[in-house]
PDB file of C-alpha atoms in Angstrom:
ATOM      1  CA  ARG A  28      13.597  16.613   1.743  1.00  0.00           C
ATOM      2  CA  LEU A  29      10.940  13.953   1.664  1.00  0.00           C
ATOM      3  CA  LEU A  30       8.025  16.367   1.332  1.00  0.00           C
ATOM      4  CA  ASP A  31       9.645  18.070  -1.641  1.00  0.00           C
ATOM      5  CA  ARG A  32       9.996  14.690  -3.356  1.00  0.00           C
ATOM      6  CA  LEU A  33       6.357  13.763  -2.610  1.00  0.00           C
ATOM      7  CA  LYS A  34       4.814  16.975  -3.988  1.00  0.00           C
ATOM      8  CA  PRO A  35       5.124  16.000  -7.692  1.00  0.00           C
ATOM      9  CA  ILE A  36       3.551  12.624  -6.942  1.00  0.00           C
ATOM     10  CA  ALA A  37       0.651  14.264  -5.107  1.00  0.00           C
ATOM     11  CA  ARG A  38       0.196  16.754  -7.970  1.00  0.00           C
ATOM     12  CA  THR A  39       0.129  13.941 -10.524  1.00  0.00           C
ATOM     13  CA  ILE A  40      -2.448  11.962  -8.565  1.00  0.00           C
ATOM     14  CA  THR A  41      -4.701  14.937  -7.903  1.00  0.00           C
ATOM     15  CA  ALA A  42      -4.451  16.116 -11.527  1.00  0.00           C
ATOM     16  CA  LEU A  43      -6.207  12.956 -12.728  1.00  0.00           C
ATOM     17  CA  ASN A  44      -9.631  14.632 -12.267  1.00  0.00           C
ATOM     18  CA  ARG A  45     -11.438  11.476 -11.201  1.00  0.00           C
ATOM     19  CA  PRO A  46     -14.152  11.342  -8.523  1.00  0.00           C
ATOM     20  CA  PRO A  47     -12.812  10.967  -4.964  1.00  0.00           C
ATOM     21  CA  GLY A  48     -14.480   7.560  -4.541  1.00  0.00           C
ATOM     22  CA  VAL A  49     -12.761   6.150  -7.621  1.00  0.00           C
ATOM     23  CA  MET A  50      -9.378   7.479  -6.527  1.00  0.00           C
ATOM     24  CA  ALA A  51      -9.858   6.108  -2.998  1.00  0.00           C
ATOM     25  CA  ARG A  52     -10.843   2.682  -4.359  1.00  0.00           C
ATOM     26  CA  ALA A  53      -7.745   2.619  -6.555  1.00  0.00           C
ATOM     27  CA  MET A  54      -5.455   3.602  -3.682  1.00  0.00           C
ATOM     28  CA  ALA A  55      -7.024   1.081  -1.277  1.00  0.00           C
ATOM     29  CA  LEU A  56      -6.833  -1.718  -3.825  1.00  0.00           C
ATOM     30  CA  GLY A  57      -3.190  -0.814  -4.483  1.00  0.00           C
ATOM     31  CA  VAL A  58      -2.333  -1.032  -0.785  1.00  0.00           C
ATOM     32  CA  MET A  59      -4.156  -4.352  -0.590  1.00  0.00           C
ATOM     33  CA  ILE A  60      -2.017  -5.644  -3.452  1.00  0.00           C
ATOM     34  CA  SER A  61       1.037  -4.282  -1.655  1.00  0.00           C
ATOM     35  CA  VAL A  62       0.370  -6.249   1.533  1.00  0.00           C
ATOM     36  CA  SER A  63      -0.551  -9.426  -0.340  1.00  0.00           C
ATOM     37  CA  PRO A  64       2.149 -12.105  -0.655  1.00  0.00           C
ATOM     38  CA  PHE A  65       2.634 -11.766  -4.415  1.00  0.00           C
ATOM     39  CA  VAL A  66       6.006 -10.087  -4.082  1.00  0.00           C
ATOM     40  CA  GLY A  67       7.274 -10.051  -7.670  1.00  0.00           C
ATOM     41  CA  LEU A  68       3.918  -9.541  -9.334  1.00  0.00           C
ATOM     42  CA  LYS A  69       2.583  -6.403  -7.624  1.00  0.00           C
ATOM     43  CA  THR A  70       2.997  -4.002 -10.529  1.00  0.00           C
ATOM     44  CA  TYR A  71       1.587  -6.488 -13.033  1.00  0.00           C
ATOM     45  CA  VAL A  72      -1.416  -7.245 -10.812  1.00  0.00           C
ATOM     46  CA  ALA A  73      -2.022  -3.503 -10.277  1.00  0.00           C
ATOM     47  CA  VAL A  74      -1.879  -2.706 -14.005  1.00  0.00           C
ATOM     48  CA  PHE A  75      -4.121  -5.668 -14.843  1.00  0.00           C
ATOM     49  CA  LEU A  76      -6.701  -4.717 -12.200  1.00  0.00           C
ATOM     50  CA  SER A  77      -6.567  -1.100 -13.339  1.00  0.00           C
ATOM     51  CA  GLY A  78      -7.652  -2.099 -16.821  1.00  0.00           C
ATOM     52  CA  PHE A  79     -10.086  -4.766 -15.669  1.00  0.00           C
ATOM     53  CA  LEU A  80     -11.847  -2.594 -13.055  1.00  0.00           C
ATOM     54  CA  LYS A  81     -11.492   0.684 -15.018  1.00  0.00           C
ATOM     55  CA  LEU A  82      -9.546   2.369 -12.212  1.00  0.00           C
ATOM     56  CA  PRO A  83      -6.777   4.956 -12.656  1.00  0.00           C
ATOM     57  CA  VAL A  84      -3.456   3.158 -12.901  1.00  0.00           C
ATOM     58  CA  TYR A  85      -1.218   5.699 -11.152  1.00  0.00           C
ATOM     59  CA  PRO A  86      -2.752   5.603  -7.630  1.00  0.00           C
ATOM     60  CA  LEU A  87      -3.200   1.837  -7.927  1.00  0.00           C
ATOM     61  CA  VAL A  88       0.469   1.232  -8.782  1.00  0.00           C
ATOM     62  CA  LEU A  89       1.579   3.783  -6.194  1.00  0.00           C
ATOM     63  CA  GLY A  90      -0.460   1.990  -3.536  1.00  0.00           C
ATOM     64  CA  ALA A  91       0.971  -1.334  -4.683  1.00  0.00           C
ATOM     65  CA  HIS A  92       4.440  -0.118  -3.729  1.00  0.00           C
ATOM     66  CA  VAL A  93       3.684   0.931  -0.147  1.00  0.00           C
ATOM     67  CA  VAL A  94       5.377  -2.280   0.934  1.00  0.00           C
ATOM     68  CA  ASN A  95       8.786  -1.836  -0.656  1.00  0.00           C
ATOM     69  CA  VAL A  96      12.309  -3.090  -0.025  1.00  0.00           C
ATOM     70  CA  ILE A  97      12.628  -0.990   3.122  1.00  0.00           C
ATOM     71  CA  THR A  98       9.269  -1.851   4.699  1.00  0.00           C
ATOM     72  CA  MET A  99       8.991  -5.440   3.432  1.00  0.00           C
ATOM     73  CA  PRO A 100      10.817  -7.219   6.298  1.00  0.00           C
ATOM     74  CA  PHE A 101       8.687  -5.469   8.914  1.00  0.00           C
ATOM     75  CA  VAL A 102       5.344  -5.910   7.147  1.00  0.00           C
ATOM     76  CA  TYR A 103       5.901  -9.537   6.176  1.00  0.00           C
ATOM     77  CA  THR A 104       7.216 -10.437   9.625  1.00  0.00           C
ATOM     78  CA  LEU A 105       4.096  -8.953  11.202  1.00  0.00           C
ATOM     79  CA  THR A 106       1.750 -10.596   8.721  1.00  0.00           C
ATOM     80  CA  THR A 107       3.477 -13.962   9.199  1.00  0.00           C
ATOM     81  CA  LYS A 108       3.080 -13.646  12.971  1.00  0.00           C
ATOM     82  CA  PHE A 109      -0.546 -12.673  12.365  1.00  0.00           C
ATOM     83  CA  GLY A 110      -0.980 -15.796  10.221  1.00  0.00           C
ATOM     84  CA  ILE A 111       0.587 -17.971  12.937  1.00  0.00           C
ATOM     85  CA  TRP A 112      -1.861 -16.457  15.421  1.00  0.00           C
ATOM     86  CA  LEU A 113      -4.843 -16.941  13.079  1.00  0.00           C
ATOM     87  CA  LEU A 114      -3.979 -20.556  12.319  1.00  0.00           C
ATOM     88  CA  LYS A 115      -2.866 -21.256  15.882  1.00  0.00           C
ATOM     89  CA  ALA A 116       0.149 -22.895  14.278  1.00  0.00           C
ATOM     90  CA  ASP A 117       2.945 -24.379  16.319  1.00  0.00           C
ATOM     91  CA  VAL A 118       5.942 -22.845  14.565  1.00  0.00           C
ATOM     92  CA  GLU A 119       9.298 -22.592  16.250  1.00  0.00           C
ATOM     93  CA  ILE A 120      12.319 -21.538  14.286  1.00  0.00           C
ATOM     94  CA  PHE A 121      15.657 -21.009  15.942  1.00  0.00           C
ATOM     95  CA  PHE A 122      18.686 -19.668  14.160  1.00  0.00           C
ATOM     96  CA  ASP A 123      21.675 -21.868  14.775  1.00  0.00           C
ATOM     97  CA  TRP A 124      24.227 -19.691  13.020  1.00  0.00           C
ATOM     98  CA  ASP A 125      26.829 -22.453  13.060  1.00  0.00           C
ATOM     99  CA  ASN A 126      24.646 -25.038  11.301  1.00  0.00           C
ATOM    100  CA  LEU A 127      22.644 -23.086   8.729  1.00  0.00           C
ATOM    101  CA  SER A 128      22.058 -25.155   5.593  1.00  0.00           C
ATOM    102  CA  LEU A 129      19.767 -25.320   2.616  1.00  0.00           C
ATOM    103  CA  SER A 130      17.674 -28.022   4.290  1.00  0.00           C
ATOM    104  CA  TRP A 131      17.199 -25.744   7.328  1.00  0.00           C
ATOM    105  CA  PHE A 132      15.951 -22.926   5.083  1.00  0.00           C
ATOM    106  CA  LEU A 133      13.607 -25.277   3.211  1.00  0.00           C
ATOM    107  CA  ASP A 134      12.194 -26.612   6.478  1.00  0.00           C
ATOM    108  CA  ALA A 135      11.688 -23.072   7.817  1.00  0.00           C
ATOM    109  CA  GLY A 136      10.010 -22.052   4.546  1.00  0.00           C
ATOM    110  CA  ARG A 137       7.710 -25.071   4.693  1.00  0.00           C
ATOM    111  CA  GLN A 138       6.656 -24.182   8.241  1.00  0.00           C
ATOM    112  CA  LEU A 139       6.134 -20.486   7.498  1.00  0.00           C
ATOM    113  CA  PHE A 140       4.540 -20.599   4.038  1.00  0.00           C
ATOM    114  CA  LEU A 141       0.924 -21.158   5.076  1.00  0.00           C
ATOM    115  CA  PRO A 142       0.996 -18.658   7.991  1.00  0.00           C
ATOM    116  CA  PHE A 143       2.665 -16.107   5.702  1.00  0.00           C
ATOM    117  CA  PHE A 144       0.123 -16.642   2.927  1.00  0.00           C
ATOM    118  CA  VAL A 145      -2.929 -16.554   5.210  1.00  0.00           C
ATOM    119  CA  GLY A 146      -1.659 -13.684   7.379  1.00  0.00           C
ATOM    120  CA  SER A 147      -0.708 -11.543   4.390  1.00  0.00           C
ATOM    121  CA  ASN A 148      -3.999 -12.038   2.574  1.00  0.00           C
ATOM    122  CA  VAL A 149      -6.144 -11.444   5.664  1.00  0.00           C
ATOM    123  CA  ALA A 150      -4.108  -8.341   6.551  1.00  0.00           C
ATOM    124  CA  ALA A 151      -4.479  -7.170   2.945  1.00  0.00           C
ATOM    125  CA  LEU A 152      -8.255  -7.503   3.145  1.00  0.00           C
ATOM    126  CA  ILE A 153      -8.356  -5.744   6.517  1.00  0.00           C
ATOM    127  CA  SER A 154      -6.233  -2.873   5.154  1.00  0.00           C
ATOM    128  CA  LEU A 155      -8.847  -2.087   2.496  1.00  0.00           C
ATOM    129  CA  VAL A 156     -11.267  -0.301   4.825  1.00  0.00           C
ATOM    130  CA  PRO A 157      -8.973   2.128   6.674  1.00  0.00           C
ATOM    131  CA  VAL A 158      -6.965   2.979   3.556  1.00  0.00           C
ATOM    132  CA  TYR A 159     -10.159   3.579   1.579  1.00  0.00           C
ATOM    133  CA  LEU A 160     -11.562   5.853   4.281  1.00  0.00           C
ATOM    134  CA  LEU A 161      -8.317   7.829   4.649  1.00  0.00           C
ATOM    135  CA  ALA A 162      -7.893   8.198   0.888  1.00  0.00           C
ATOM    136  CA  LEU A 163     -11.547   9.180   0.490  1.00  0.00           C
ATOM    137  CA  CYS A 164     -11.147  11.912   3.109  1.00  0.00           C
ATOM    138  CA  PHE A 165      -7.986  13.166   1.394  1.00  0.00           C
ATOM    139  CA  PHE A 166      -9.465  13.215  -2.115  1.00  0.00           C
ATOM    140  CA  LYS A 167     -12.752  14.793  -0.949  1.00  0.00           C
ATOM    141  CA  ALA A 168     -10.848  17.492   0.926  1.00  0.00           C
ATOM    142  CA  TYR A 169      -8.709  18.128  -2.147  1.00  0.00           C
ATOM    143  CA  ALA A 170     -11.808  18.315  -4.385  1.00  0.00           C
ATOM    144  CA  TYR A 171     -13.425  20.758  -1.940  1.00  0.00           C
ATOM    145  CA  ILE A 172     -10.353  22.996  -1.853  1.00  0.00           C
ATOM    146  CA  LYS A 173     -10.033  22.869  -5.639  1.00  0.00           C
ATOM    147  CA  ALA A 174     -13.718  23.762  -6.122  1.00  0.00           C
ATOM    148  CA  LYS A 175     -13.448  26.567  -3.591  1.00  0.00           C
ATOM    149  CA  LYS A 176     -10.454  28.040  -5.419  1.00  0.00           C
ATOM    150  CA  ARG A 177     -12.270  27.785  -8.759  1.00  0.00           C
ATOM    151  CA  ASN A 178     -15.367  29.630  -7.499  1.00  0.00           C
ATOM    152  CA  LYS A 179     -13.409  32.281  -5.632  1.00  0.00           C
ATOM    153  CA  PRO A 180     -13.487  35.711  -7.295  1.00  0.00           C
ATOM    154  CA  PRO A 181     -10.073  37.051  -8.204  1.00  0.00           C
ATOM    155  CA  GLN A 182      -8.527  39.264  -5.566  1.00  0.00           C
ATOM    156  CA  PRO A 183      -8.006  42.897  -6.616  1.00  0.00           C
ATOM    157  CA  LYS A 184      -4.370  43.797  -6.887  1.00  0.00           C
ATOM    158  CA  GLN A 185      -3.112  46.170  -4.261  1.00  0.00           C
ATOM    159  CA  PRO A 186      -1.482  49.291  -5.637  1.00  0.00           C
ATOM    160  CA  VAL A 187       2.205  49.511  -4.916  1.00  0.00           C
ATOM    161  CA  ASP A 188       3.184  52.709  -3.103  1.00  0.00           C
TER     162      ASP A 188
END
């Protein structure tokens, strides 16, 4: 099950013992990297920024892989459409399955590159705030629960009859 596979990841992240704000910043920055158009460089950018900004690498790299092979077509299609809307670009691409050629793909790429780049980067910047707030709530709640468990007196054992 998916939840069973996510538990070790959650345990690893929460075991880092960093302040909730630092963990939330790392996660939000990772998601921003994930949405950005630098497809093949996400892990390298995340590791570099982790060292440069003194953030924990694990949540940053994990956030950088939110957009993965499965979600990539959906996210990049939406961000490209967002870029077309932002730039008010006149882009029309029709698939003529009988006459697809390399020149058609190059022309389509030329038309879509700027909307893709702008839409992805603006969406990446917009994603910072909600991801930071959600991650901050999660890590603060986890820190509260952990502190509550630490300060809780041990429960007396019930005698077995």
